[in-house]
């Protein structure tokens, strides 16, 4: 027979095993007895309505510290509303609450916020009736700024950052409980319960798939290695096909895209009707967020990572890979290649061309627009040369420096804000295949590639040539993009093309892309205290500290700039890997957005814009640059500020046509200041002062 001590020990063990929370049904009863909706409880617990539903139907349990808060609340309610009894009087009338929007299940079906029926008091103790509350509570009289509209299908935003304890941190400070223990379970939870995703950016486009960002702890918990090592190229990082997680995905009837399970993995099933079934994963410890584009983000806390990526997703696009990939995806999202059109013969809706887009099929470039390894070049034996429309990398010869310039004490660097983005504004590009012409008359309104001889044009050696990236004078016929030849004509020179590849159908394809990124850039800078209404002195002061004000927004700003640069670069993505053989196709060629001619148009216009400002500076101030690197220019200066040499009218306003300070694309900011002796020393060594003007071993991001 058991002793008293043994029995007590056994009972104590049972007490320890007792759940810390009451059963799910009792949790719901207590909440309803208190007259609190699931939506209000979710706000109090700083989680989602769906998570509260899960607590009350037993599908998930809260974790610390939410567990202790929920337990405390339930204990308080249990004391007020014990089971099988009624309170002596009705609950007090609640103060007006902000409007509670309808909640939404993981399937996307709207559902009204639950409202508990008022508890009736015994007849003998009748009190004034409590006002009935509708499912949508009225707002207080005081008006607040309207929040951005929330798509009812995606109530919890575009993405979440999953930590090792199952907490999924979303945009706007929301925290979801994710019970998934495997990757397939994570995908199912994301699509059915999380309420994550983002609406399409164009009426003919597609919704953005939900993004789950995995911290190192979350990756390990889900069976993934903390790091992928031992591979020669980062681009090749992916799990082998025999890895247990890859097998789990296949067994659960999910698929991976051709790039496999790497830092950015897409897991999907074929769409059912209009409903896509696809989840994007990003693994932080596999370097999914490149430090150059997302400075410091990988080291942030999950909630801060969610904030950074959430702001980027709201203003740009839900990340789908590197910022370069996202930049290219944004082009397609803003100008979808197809739309639904009615077939006149059958009356059915079919896929048709969306006017102004690049279409759904890839297009071969003209030979001079391609790269030397491209199949069009190799198969045709083309030897006629190629476009060389690249950003400036020019250093002025020290022999051209005057004594007056050398005695100036400072070298000041100016950087143009997102110069490539500014060049993309109202840029007309070709939409159809190129046609070949011999001895055509030059037309500056037709986008294309022109063979012309500009070697006869006399150039001032104190300025870079506008016709070559290295600033040197042309030595004979060469291929130029339309904007380069148009600028030669603008400078007063005759232009007589020898031949050309031109496109008959044209349009401002990049305009929506430009507008969205411009707004993202300007709005983010404004949130950091750099607004359009500042005068030049205030602007320079604000720019000195804007990154320190909010590191998270500084990371967003960096990512926006990298999206512009990388998106333009992706238009002419070269083959990757040591096994590639010249003349073979490579994956990028299968995209309609592999368009080296559009890349050339952007860079040509950006370089021409730079030269026009350099030329106008000579006319207005007599100053010549020391060096140019992409969108950064270095000038000799009598003082340490751009205010000491930029041209201003008598009224104090900046002179149009020259470099102007400001926060919008195409305007300038201070890049750095060094001594004139420092700059001349670099120039004598053949080095570019613009590359190092920030100080130390800084290298400018070429081509924001």
Short mmCIF file of N, CA and C in Angstrom, two decimals, residues 293-365:
data_model
loop_
_atom_site.label_atom_id
_atom_site.label_comp_id
_atom_site.label_asym_id
_atom_site.label_seq_id
_atom_site.Cartn_x
_atom_site.Cartn_y
_atom_site.Cartn_z
N UNK A 293 22.90 46.12 -49.71
CA UNK A 293 21.58 46.67 -50.01
C UNK A 293 20.76 46.92 -48.76
N UNK A 294 20.95 46.05 -47.74
CA UNK A 294 20.17 46.12 -46.50
C UNK A 294 21.13 46.26 -45.32
N UNK A 295 21.83 47.39 -45.20
CA UNK A 295 22.87 47.51 -44.16
C UNK A 295 22.33 47.32 -42.75
N UNK A 296 22.92 46.35 -42.04
CA UNK A 296 22.59 46.12 -40.64
C UNK A 296 21.29 45.39 -40.38
N UNK A 297 20.50 45.07 -41.40
CA UNK A 297 19.17 44.51 -41.16
C UNK A 297 19.24 43.10 -40.60
N UNK A 298 20.14 42.28 -41.10
CA UNK A 298 20.22 40.89 -40.64
C UNK A 298 20.53 40.78 -39.16
N UNK A 299 21.16 41.82 -38.59
CA UNK A 299 21.51 41.79 -37.17
C UNK A 299 20.43 42.41 -36.28
N UNK A 300 19.38 42.91 -36.87
CA UNK A 300 18.31 43.53 -36.08
C UNK A 300 17.44 42.48 -35.41
N UNK A 301 16.62 42.93 -34.45
CA UNK A 301 15.63 42.06 -33.82
C UNK A 301 14.52 41.77 -34.84
N UNK A 302 13.85 40.61 -34.71
CA UNK A 302 12.81 40.25 -35.69
C UNK A 302 11.76 41.34 -35.92
N UNK A 303 11.32 41.99 -34.85
CA UNK A 303 10.30 43.04 -35.01
C UNK A 303 10.82 44.19 -35.86
N UNK A 304 12.11 44.54 -35.71
CA UNK A 304 12.70 45.62 -36.50
C UNK A 304 12.91 45.20 -37.95
N UNK A 305 13.28 43.94 -38.15
CA UNK A 305 13.41 43.42 -39.52
C UNK A 305 12.06 43.50 -40.22
N UNK A 306 11.01 43.11 -39.49
CA UNK A 306 9.66 43.15 -40.06
C UNK A 306 9.27 44.58 -40.42
N UNK A 307 9.70 45.53 -39.60
CA UNK A 307 9.39 46.93 -39.90
C UNK A 307 10.10 47.39 -41.17
N UNK A 308 11.39 47.08 -41.28
CA UNK A 308 12.16 47.49 -42.46
C UNK A 308 11.55 46.89 -43.73
N UNK A 309 11.36 45.57 -43.72
CA UNK A 309 10.84 44.91 -44.91
C UNK A 309 9.39 45.30 -45.18
N UNK A 310 8.64 45.56 -44.11
CA UNK A 310 7.25 45.95 -44.28
C UNK A 310 7.11 47.31 -44.94
N UNK A 311 7.94 48.27 -44.54
CA UNK A 311 7.92 49.59 -45.18
C UNK A 311 8.32 49.47 -46.65
N UNK A 312 9.36 48.67 -46.91
CA UNK A 312 9.80 48.47 -48.29
C UNK A 312 8.68 47.83 -49.12
N UNK A 313 8.02 46.82 -48.54
CA UNK A 313 6.95 46.13 -49.27
C UNK A 313 5.79 47.08 -49.56
N UNK A 314 5.46 47.94 -48.60
CA UNK A 314 4.35 48.86 -48.77
C UNK A 314 4.67 49.91 -49.83
N UNK A 315 5.93 50.37 -49.86
CA UNK A 315 6.27 51.48 -50.75
C UNK A 315 6.84 51.01 -52.09
N UNK A 316 7.41 49.82 -52.12
CA UNK A 316 8.03 49.33 -53.36
C UNK A 316 7.32 48.05 -53.81
N UNK A 317 7.69 46.94 -53.22
CA UNK A 317 7.10 45.64 -53.56
C UNK A 317 7.54 44.65 -52.50
N UNK A 318 6.76 43.61 -52.27
CA UNK A 318 7.19 42.56 -51.36
C UNK A 318 8.47 41.96 -51.91
N UNK A 319 9.57 41.94 -51.13
CA UNK A 319 10.83 41.41 -51.66
C UNK A 319 10.66 40.01 -52.24
N UNK A 320 11.29 39.76 -53.38
CA UNK A 320 11.19 38.45 -54.04
C UNK A 320 12.56 37.85 -54.32
N UNK A 321 13.56 38.40 -53.68
CA UNK A 321 14.94 37.98 -53.91
C UNK A 321 15.82 39.18 -53.60
N UNK A 322 16.92 39.30 -54.30
CA UNK A 322 17.79 40.46 -54.12
C UNK A 322 17.04 41.73 -54.50
N UNK A 323 17.58 42.88 -54.13
CA UNK A 323 16.95 44.13 -54.54
C UNK A 323 16.94 44.27 -56.06
N UNK A 324 17.94 43.68 -56.73
CA UNK A 324 17.95 43.71 -58.20
C UNK A 324 16.77 42.92 -58.76
N UNK A 325 16.53 41.74 -58.21
CA UNK A 325 15.38 40.93 -58.64
C UNK A 325 14.08 41.68 -58.36
N UNK A 326 13.99 42.28 -57.18
CA UNK A 326 12.78 43.02 -56.83
C UNK A 326 12.57 44.21 -57.76
N UNK A 327 13.67 44.87 -58.16
CA UNK A 327 13.56 45.99 -59.09
C UNK A 327 13.01 45.56 -60.43
N UNK A 328 13.45 44.41 -60.90
CA UNK A 328 12.97 43.88 -62.18
C UNK A 328 11.52 43.40 -62.05
N UNK A 329 11.21 42.73 -60.94
CA UNK A 329 9.84 42.26 -60.71
C UNK A 329 8.87 43.43 -60.63
N UNK A 330 9.34 44.55 -60.07
CA UNK A 330 8.48 45.72 -59.97
C UNK A 330 8.11 46.25 -61.36
N UNK A 331 9.03 46.19 -62.30
CA UNK A 331 8.71 46.61 -63.66
C UNK A 331 7.53 45.81 -64.20
N UNK A 332 7.59 44.49 -64.03
CA UNK A 332 6.53 43.62 -64.55
C UNK A 332 5.24 43.83 -63.77
N UNK A 333 5.34 44.03 -62.44
CA UNK A 333 4.15 44.23 -61.63
C UNK A 333 3.42 45.51 -62.01
N UNK A 334 4.18 46.55 -62.39
CA UNK A 334 3.57 47.82 -62.75
C UNK A 334 3.09 47.84 -64.21
N UNK A 335 3.69 47.01 -65.05
CA UNK A 335 3.28 46.90 -66.46
C UNK A 335 3.13 45.42 -66.81
N UNK A 336 2.07 44.75 -66.35
CA UNK A 336 1.91 43.31 -66.66
C UNK A 336 1.90 43.08 -68.16
N UNK A 337 2.46 41.96 -68.62
CA UNK A 337 2.57 41.73 -70.06
C UNK A 337 1.25 41.41 -70.75
N UNK A 338 0.29 40.88 -70.00
CA UNK A 338 -0.97 40.46 -70.62
C UNK A 338 -2.16 40.96 -69.82
N UNK A 339 -3.32 40.90 -70.45
CA UNK A 339 -4.58 41.20 -69.78
C UNK A 339 -5.67 40.34 -70.42
N UNK A 340 -6.79 40.23 -69.74
CA UNK A 340 -7.90 39.44 -70.27
C UNK A 340 -8.62 40.24 -71.36
N UNK A 341 -8.80 39.62 -72.51
CA UNK A 341 -9.54 40.24 -73.62
C UNK A 341 -10.59 39.25 -74.13
N UNK A 342 -11.67 39.78 -74.68
CA UNK A 342 -12.74 38.91 -75.17
C UNK A 342 -12.48 38.50 -76.61
N UNK A 343 -12.54 37.20 -76.84
CA UNK A 343 -12.40 36.66 -78.19
C UNK A 343 -13.70 36.93 -78.94
N UNK A 344 -13.62 37.73 -80.02
CA UNK A 344 -14.83 38.13 -80.74
C UNK A 344 -15.55 36.94 -81.37
N UNK A 345 -14.82 35.90 -81.74
CA UNK A 345 -15.43 34.74 -82.39
C UNK A 345 -16.16 33.84 -81.40
N UNK A 346 -15.52 33.56 -80.27
CA UNK A 346 -16.11 32.62 -79.31
C UNK A 346 -16.82 33.32 -78.15
N UNK A 347 -16.48 34.58 -77.91
CA UNK A 347 -17.06 35.27 -76.76
C UNK A 347 -16.35 34.96 -75.46
N UNK A 348 -15.32 34.10 -75.51
CA UNK A 348 -14.60 33.73 -74.30
C UNK A 348 -13.52 34.76 -73.97
N UNK A 349 -13.15 34.80 -72.69
CA UNK A 349 -12.05 35.66 -72.27
C UNK A 349 -10.73 34.91 -72.41
N UNK A 350 -9.79 35.55 -73.11
CA UNK A 350 -8.49 34.93 -73.34
C UNK A 350 -7.40 35.93 -72.96
N UNK A 351 -6.18 35.43 -72.89
CA UNK A 351 -5.04 36.29 -72.56
C UNK A 351 -4.61 37.07 -73.79
N UNK A 352 -4.48 38.38 -73.63
CA UNK A 352 -4.06 39.22 -74.74
C UNK A 352 -2.98 40.20 -74.32
N UNK A 353 -2.37 40.86 -75.28
CA UNK A 353 -1.28 41.79 -75.02
C UNK A 353 -1.78 43.01 -74.26
N UNK A 354 -1.06 43.42 -73.25
CA UNK A 354 -1.36 44.62 -72.49
C UNK A 354 -0.56 45.78 -73.08
N UNK A 355 -1.24 46.72 -73.70
CA UNK A 355 -0.57 47.82 -74.39
C UNK A 355 0.38 48.57 -73.46
N UNK A 356 1.56 48.89 -73.97
CA UNK A 356 2.56 49.62 -73.20
C UNK A 356 3.54 48.73 -72.47
N UNK A 357 3.28 47.42 -72.47
CA UNK A 357 4.18 46.49 -71.78
C UNK A 357 5.19 45.91 -72.77
N UNK A 358 6.06 45.06 -72.24
CA UNK A 358 7.06 44.40 -73.10
C UNK A 358 6.53 43.08 -73.67
N UNK A 359 5.29 42.73 -73.35
CA UNK A 359 4.74 41.48 -73.84
C UNK A 359 5.21 40.29 -73.02
N UNK A 360 4.69 39.12 -73.37
CA UNK A 360 4.95 37.91 -72.59
C UNK A 360 6.09 37.07 -73.13
N UNK A 361 6.58 37.38 -74.32
CA UNK A 361 7.63 36.57 -74.94
C UNK A 361 8.95 37.35 -74.99
N UNK A 362 10.07 36.65 -74.79
CA UNK A 362 11.37 37.33 -74.90
C UNK A 362 11.65 37.77 -76.33
N UNK A 363 12.52 38.73 -76.48
CA UNK A 363 12.82 39.32 -77.79
C UNK A 363 14.33 39.37 -77.99
N UNK A 364 14.79 38.94 -79.16
CA UNK A 364 16.21 39.02 -79.45
C UNK A 364 16.63 40.48 -79.64
N UNK A 365 17.79 40.85 -79.13
CA UNK A 365 18.28 42.21 -79.34
C UNK A 365 18.90 42.35 -80.72
#
